[in-house]
mmCIF file of C-alpha atoms in Angstrom:
data_model
loop_
_atom_site.group_PDB
_atom_site.id
_atom_site.type_symbol
_atom_site.label_atom_id
_atom_site.label_comp_id
_atom_site.label_asym_id
_atom_site.label_seq_id
_atom_site.Cartn_x
_atom_site.Cartn_y
_atom_site.Cartn_z
ATOM 1 C CA UNK O 1 -0.165 -6.169 19.271
ATOM 2 C CA UNK O 2 0.773 -2.783 18.834
ATOM 3 C CA UNK O 3 -2.174 -0.298 20.071
ATOM 4 C CA UNK O 4 -2.898 3.465 19.909
ATOM 5 C CA UNK O 5 -5.076 5.117 22.503
ATOM 6 C CA UNK O 6 -6.521 8.557 22.331
ATOM 7 C CA UNK O 7 -8.678 9.324 25.291
ATOM 8 C CA UNK O 8 -10.063 12.628 24.195
ATOM 9 C CA UNK O 9 -12.875 12.097 21.563
ATOM 10 C CA UNK O 10 -13.154 15.922 21.427
ATOM 11 C CA UNK O 11 -11.658 18.991 23.024
ATOM 12 C CA UNK O 12 -12.159 22.770 22.668
ATOM 13 C CA UNK O 13 -9.594 25.739 22.972
ATOM 14 C CA UNK O 14 -9.774 29.498 22.678
ATOM 15 C CA UNK O 15 -8.108 30.809 19.664
ATOM 16 C CA UNK O 16 -4.716 31.920 20.308
ATOM 17 C CA UNK O 17 -4.334 29.941 23.079
ATOM 18 C CA UNK O 18 -2.695 26.264 23.688
ATOM 19 C CA UNK O 19 -3.721 22.770 23.689
ATOM 20 C CA UNK O 20 -2.697 19.807 24.053
ATOM 21 C CA UNK O 21 -4.060 16.554 22.549
ATOM 22 C CA UNK O 22 -2.968 13.085 24.344
ATOM 23 C CA UNK O 23 -2.048 9.796 22.863
ATOM 24 C CA UNK O 24 -0.405 6.463 24.544
ATOM 25 C CA UNK O 25 0.646 3.305 22.556
ATOM 26 C CA UNK O 26 1.603 0.009 23.684
ATOM 27 C CA UNK O 27 4.506 -1.810 21.711
ATOM 28 C CA UNK O 28 7.607 -3.814 22.909
ATOM 29 C CA UNK O 29 9.503 -2.572 20.510
ATOM 30 C CA UNK O 30 12.702 -0.129 21.030
ATOM 31 C CA UNK O 31 12.680 1.559 17.921
ATOM 32 C CA UNK O 32 9.426 2.645 15.584
ATOM 33 C CA UNK O 33 8.057 6.058 14.632
ATOM 34 C CA UNK O 34 5.047 7.907 15.809
ATOM 35 C CA UNK O 35 2.719 10.333 13.586
ATOM 36 C CA UNK O 36 0.123 12.998 14.088
ATOM 37 C CA UNK O 37 -2.069 13.729 11.177
ATOM 38 C CA UNK O 38 -4.704 16.076 10.985
ATOM 39 C CA UNK O 39 -7.933 15.662 8.939
ATOM 40 C CA UNK O 40 -9.736 18.766 8.130
ATOM 41 C CA UNK O 41 -13.375 18.619 7.026
ATOM 42 C CA UNK O 42 -12.312 18.288 3.601
ATOM 43 C CA UNK O 43 -11.548 14.708 4.647
ATOM 44 C CA UNK O 44 -7.615 15.156 3.400
ATOM 45 C CA UNK O 45 -5.353 13.373 5.670
ATOM 46 C CA UNK O 46 -2.323 15.729 6.295
ATOM 47 C CA UNK O 47 1.047 14.867 8.065
ATOM 48 C CA UNK O 48 1.160 17.456 10.933
ATOM 49 C CA UNK O 49 4.592 16.021 12.629
ATOM 50 C CA UNK O 50 6.585 12.787 13.025
ATOM 51 C CA UNK O 51 9.023 11.071 15.561
ATOM 52 C CA UNK O 52 11.684 8.830 15.413
ATOM 53 C CA UNK O 53 11.802 6.730 18.862
ATOM 54 C CA UNK O 54 15.594 6.663 18.669
ATOM 55 C CA UNK O 55 15.655 10.509 18.908
ATOM 56 C CA UNK O 56 15.310 11.722 22.479
ATOM 57 C CA UNK O 57 14.536 15.289 21.063
ATOM 58 C CA UNK O 58 11.116 16.137 20.809
ATOM 59 C CA UNK O 59 10.047 17.026 17.232
ATOM 60 C CA UNK O 60 8.961 20.351 16.270
ATOM 61 C CA UNK O 61 6.976 21.989 13.418
ATOM 62 C CA UNK O 62 6.336 25.567 13.735
ATOM 63 C CA UNK O 63 3.241 25.998 16.044
ATOM 64 C CA UNK O 64 3.592 22.180 16.485
ATOM 65 C CA UNK O 65 5.669 20.492 18.893
ATOM 66 C CA UNK O 66 5.186 16.923 20.768
ATOM 67 C CA UNK O 67 6.109 15.568 24.061
ATOM 68 C CA UNK O 68 7.498 12.215 23.941
ATOM 69 C CA UNK O 69 7.772 10.029 26.774
ATOM 70 C CA UNK O 70 9.412 6.821 25.562
ATOM 71 C CA UNK O 71 9.374 4.968 28.961
ATOM 72 C CA UNK O 72 5.595 6.072 29.344
ATOM 73 C CA UNK O 73 4.709 5.111 25.791
ATOM 74 C CA UNK O 74 3.009 8.604 25.576
ATOM 75 C CA UNK O 75 3.005 11.050 22.387
ATOM 76 C CA UNK O 76 1.205 14.035 23.118
ATOM 77 C CA UNK O 77 0.615 17.193 20.358
ATOM 78 C CA UNK O 78 1.053 20.561 21.440
ATOM 79 C CA UNK O 79 -0.954 23.208 19.331
ATOM 80 C CA UNK O 80 0.291 26.759 20.048
ATOM 81 C CA UNK O 81 -1.231 30.048 19.452
ATOM 82 C CA UNK O 82 -4.579 28.015 17.860
ATOM 83 C CA UNK O 83 -5.903 29.360 14.883
ATOM 84 C CA UNK O 84 -9.443 28.653 13.340
ATOM 85 C CA UNK O 85 -7.651 26.803 10.652
ATOM 86 C CA UNK O 86 -6.478 24.336 13.391
ATOM 87 C CA UNK O 87 -9.929 22.678 13.816
ATOM 88 C CA UNK O 88 -9.855 19.382 12.522
ATOM 89 C CA UNK O 89 -9.773 15.638 13.669
ATOM 90 C CA UNK O 90 -6.221 14.553 14.734
ATOM 91 C CA UNK O 91 -4.961 11.343 14.886
ATOM 92 C CA UNK O 92 -2.123 9.903 16.509
ATOM 93 C CA UNK O 93 -0.382 6.688 14.671
ATOM 94 C CA UNK O 94 2.414 4.165 15.120
ATOM 95 C CA UNK O 95 4.653 2.092 12.940
ATOM 96 C CA UNK O 96 7.116 -0.460 14.068
ATOM 97 C CA UNK O 97 9.561 0.569 11.278
ATOM 98 C CA UNK O 98 9.458 2.009 7.467
ATOM 99 C CA UNK O 99 8.720 -1.114 6.189
ATOM 100 C CA UNK O 100 5.447 -2.187 8.608
ATOM 101 C CA UNK O 101 1.915 -1.326 8.798
ATOM 102 C CA UNK O 102 0.618 2.045 10.388
ATOM 103 C CA UNK O 103 -1.765 1.827 13.215
ATOM 104 C CA UNK O 104 -4.093 4.748 14.091
ATOM 105 C CA UNK O 105 -5.946 5.849 17.315
ATOM 106 C CA UNK O 106 -9.401 6.810 17.130
ATOM 107 C CA UNK O 107 -8.666 10.364 16.888
ATOM 108 C CA UNK O 108 -9.512 13.507 18.738
ATOM 109 C CA UNK O 109 -11.629 16.308 17.341
ATOM 110 C CA UNK O 110 -10.334 19.748 18.029
ATOM 111 C CA UNK O 111 -12.752 22.640 18.200
ATOM 112 C CA UNK O 112 -11.232 26.352 18.157
ATOM 113 C CA UNK O 113 -13.638 28.695 19.780
ATOM 114 C CA UNK O 114 -13.125 32.199 18.259
ATOM 115 C CA UNK Z 1 1.537 16.287 -3.207
ATOM 116 C CA UNK Z 2 2.078 12.629 -3.598
ATOM 117 C CA UNK Z 3 0.728 11.274 -6.443
ATOM 118 C CA UNK Z 4 -2.167 9.076 -5.485
ATOM 119 C CA UNK Z 5 -5.462 9.049 -6.977
ATOM 120 C CA UNK Z 6 -8.167 6.880 -5.552
ATOM 121 C CA UNK Z 7 -11.321 6.151 -8.099
ATOM 122 C CA UNK Z 8 -14.327 6.339 -7.514
ATOM 123 C CA UNK Z 9 -14.369 9.129 -5.032
ATOM 124 C CA UNK Z 10 -18.429 8.490 -4.277
ATOM 125 C CA UNK Z 11 -20.137 4.985 -5.147
ATOM 126 C CA UNK Z 12 -23.532 4.012 -4.126
ATOM 127 C CA UNK Z 13 -24.193 0.230 -4.576
ATOM 128 C CA UNK Z 14 -26.867 -2.205 -3.376
ATOM 129 C CA UNK Z 15 -26.294 -5.071 -0.697
ATOM 130 C CA UNK Z 16 -24.657 -8.375 -2.127
ATOM 131 C CA UNK Z 17 -23.115 -6.558 -5.420
ATOM 132 C CA UNK Z 18 -19.408 -6.652 -5.618
ATOM 133 C CA UNK Z 19 -17.720 -3.396 -5.444
ATOM 134 C CA UNK Z 20 -14.039 -2.716 -6.538
ATOM 135 C CA UNK Z 21 -11.967 0.277 -5.639
ATOM 136 C CA UNK Z 22 -9.058 1.194 -7.390
ATOM 137 C CA UNK Z 23 -6.053 3.175 -5.368
ATOM 138 C CA UNK Z 24 -3.356 4.452 -8.532
ATOM 139 C CA UNK Z 25 -0.202 6.067 -7.456
ATOM 140 C CA UNK Z 26 2.711 7.461 -9.800
ATOM 141 C CA UNK Z 27 5.443 7.586 -6.933
ATOM 142 C CA UNK Z 28 6.835 4.053 -7.506
ATOM 143 C CA UNK Z 29 6.409 3.486 -4.086
ATOM 144 C CA UNK Z 30 6.600 0.011 -2.525
ATOM 145 C CA UNK Z 31 4.154 -0.065 0.214
ATOM 146 C CA UNK Z 32 0.327 0.585 -0.239
ATOM 147 C CA UNK Z 33 -2.651 0.170 2.287
ATOM 148 C CA UNK Z 34 -6.263 0.274 2.347
ATOM 149 C CA UNK Z 35 -8.112 1.933 5.492
ATOM 150 C CA UNK Z 36 -11.337 2.468 6.264
ATOM 151 C CA UNK Z 37 -12.749 5.275 8.819
ATOM 152 C CA UNK Z 38 -15.905 4.971 10.723
ATOM 153 C CA UNK Z 39 -17.034 7.434 13.517
ATOM 154 C CA UNK Z 40 -15.713 6.362 16.494
ATOM 155 C CA UNK Z 41 -13.144 3.989 15.148
ATOM 156 C CA UNK Z 42 -10.609 5.957 13.584
ATOM 157 C CA UNK Z 43 -8.976 4.614 10.615
ATOM 158 C CA UNK Z 44 -8.552 0.822 10.643
ATOM 159 C CA UNK Z 45 -6.365 -1.181 8.437
ATOM 160 C CA UNK Z 46 -8.136 -3.496 5.684
ATOM 161 C CA UNK Z 47 -5.126 -4.739 3.891
ATOM 162 C CA UNK Z 48 -1.767 -3.722 2.811
ATOM 163 C CA UNK Z 49 0.853 -4.633 0.206
ATOM 164 C CA UNK Z 50 4.632 -4.768 0.357
ATOM 165 C CA UNK Z 51 5.216 -5.170 -3.354
ATOM 166 C CA UNK Z 52 3.618 -6.677 -6.541
ATOM 167 C CA UNK Z 53 1.540 -10.007 -5.646
ATOM 168 C CA UNK Z 54 2.427 -9.447 -1.738
ATOM 169 C CA UNK Z 55 -0.409 -8.389 0.410
ATOM 170 C CA UNK Z 56 -1.345 -9.303 3.557
ATOM 171 C CA UNK Z 57 -4.349 -8.657 6.117
ATOM 172 C CA UNK Z 58 -5.022 -5.851 8.572
ATOM 173 C CA UNK Z 59 -7.687 -5.840 11.598
ATOM 174 C CA UNK Z 60 -10.778 -5.669 9.588
ATOM 175 C CA UNK Z 61 -10.094 -7.708 6.322
ATOM 176 C CA UNK Z 62 -13.072 -10.115 6.535
ATOM 177 C CA UNK Z 63 -15.337 -9.352 3.515
ATOM 178 C CA UNK Z 64 -12.524 -7.633 1.316
ATOM 179 C CA UNK Z 65 -9.823 -8.759 -0.894
ATOM 180 C CA UNK Z 66 -7.210 -7.168 -2.551
ATOM 181 C CA UNK Z 67 -4.867 -7.388 -5.930
ATOM 182 C CA UNK Z 68 -1.749 -5.591 -6.874
ATOM 183 C CA UNK Z 69 -0.609 -6.813 -9.928
ATOM 184 C CA UNK Z 70 1.432 -3.788 -10.818
ATOM 185 C CA UNK Z 71 3.270 -1.206 -8.823
ATOM 186 C CA UNK Z 72 1.082 1.416 -9.254
ATOM 187 C CA UNK Z 73 -2.280 -0.003 -8.590
ATOM 188 C CA UNK Z 74 -3.905 -1.819 -5.474
ATOM 189 C CA UNK Z 75 -7.440 -2.769 -6.001
ATOM 190 C CA UNK Z 76 -9.774 -3.194 -2.892
ATOM 191 C CA UNK Z 77 -12.688 -5.526 -3.664
ATOM 192 C CA UNK Z 78 -16.067 -6.084 -1.586
ATOM 193 C CA UNK Z 79 -16.780 -9.554 -2.743
ATOM 194 C CA UNK Z 80 -20.697 -9.110 -1.907
ATOM 195 C CA UNK Z 81 -21.447 -5.806 -0.192
ATOM 196 C CA UNK Z 82 -22.927 -5.472 2.947
ATOM 197 C CA UNK Z 83 -24.584 -2.650 4.866
ATOM 198 C CA UNK Z 84 -21.811 -2.601 7.533
ATOM 199 C CA UNK Z 85 -19.124 -2.088 4.677
ATOM 200 C CA UNK Z 86 -20.864 1.632 4.096
ATOM 201 C CA UNK Z 87 -17.729 3.821 5.085
ATOM 202 C CA UNK Z 88 -14.981 5.896 3.752
ATOM 203 C CA UNK Z 89 -12.147 4.213 2.353
ATOM 204 C CA UNK Z 90 -8.378 5.447 2.161
ATOM 205 C CA UNK Z 91 -5.691 4.268 0.332
ATOM 206 C CA UNK Z 92 -2.268 5.201 1.463
ATOM 207 C CA UNK Z 93 1.524 4.782 0.073
ATOM 208 C CA UNK Z 94 4.467 4.763 1.568
ATOM 209 C CA UNK Z 95 8.037 4.580 -0.055
ATOM 210 C CA UNK Z 96 11.354 2.914 1.234
ATOM 211 C CA UNK Z 97 12.794 6.505 1.963
ATOM 212 C CA UNK Z 98 9.717 7.620 3.758
ATOM 213 C CA UNK Z 99 8.506 7.424 7.548
ATOM 214 C CA UNK Z 100 5.129 8.243 6.852
ATOM 215 C CA UNK Z 101 2.424 7.325 4.607
ATOM 216 C CA UNK Z 102 0.484 9.511 1.905
ATOM 217 C CA UNK Z 103 -3.044 9.500 1.593
ATOM 218 C CA UNK Z 104 -5.533 9.517 -1.319
ATOM 219 C CA UNK Z 105 -8.731 11.453 -1.174
ATOM 220 C CA UNK Z 106 -10.656 8.918 0.453
ATOM 221 C CA UNK Z 107 -13.901 7.128 -1.400
ATOM 222 C CA UNK Z 108 -17.287 7.167 0.342
ATOM 223 C CA UNK Z 109 -19.089 4.400 -0.146
ATOM 224 C CA UNK Z 110 -22.524 3.325 0.404
ATOM 225 C CA UNK Z 111 -24.526 0.081 0.606
ATOM 226 C CA UNK Z 112 -28.031 0.121 0.454
#
């Protein structure tokens, strides 16, 4: 069965600094999708970034980028120039294909220090 | 924003009573999911649906049932609520053209 592991329950970063959130996953598939979702205190689930496994290029969305290491089954999220609004719970997620269920990690709570 | 609505948003119920949570979408998406979120556990899949009357179990399906008689509605039922089912429940939808899922606002359920 596929699993997603986030080994950092909580992290803190100084405002304007860069932080990296870790995620590893386990799968025997060669084609799949990976996601990072953000959940602020409002409880809303917001997609931050997505990565298709067949794409070697790392996905980037403004200040958010990923380091996708397929062989190592690693999918870390880098947040540059951290802002107070980035404080949230971040979930890493995996899906085998468009038709399959999405499996989530346990989350990393990110604190931004002013 | 994806057209997905959960109701109710909050509910307090007594142990042993049946409870039904509703997820309604206006996107005509094929796939719908029910998750529960608990501290330290992230989001865990309860049940999901890949079409009308087509459903399957997730990792924490015991004590829950689902129904999908129309594309737009996906119901989650707790047949006899227990305190361990106190949680925040999220519905999500996913279309054939989308790689990601879109989430509802969540329902906070408290079983006393």
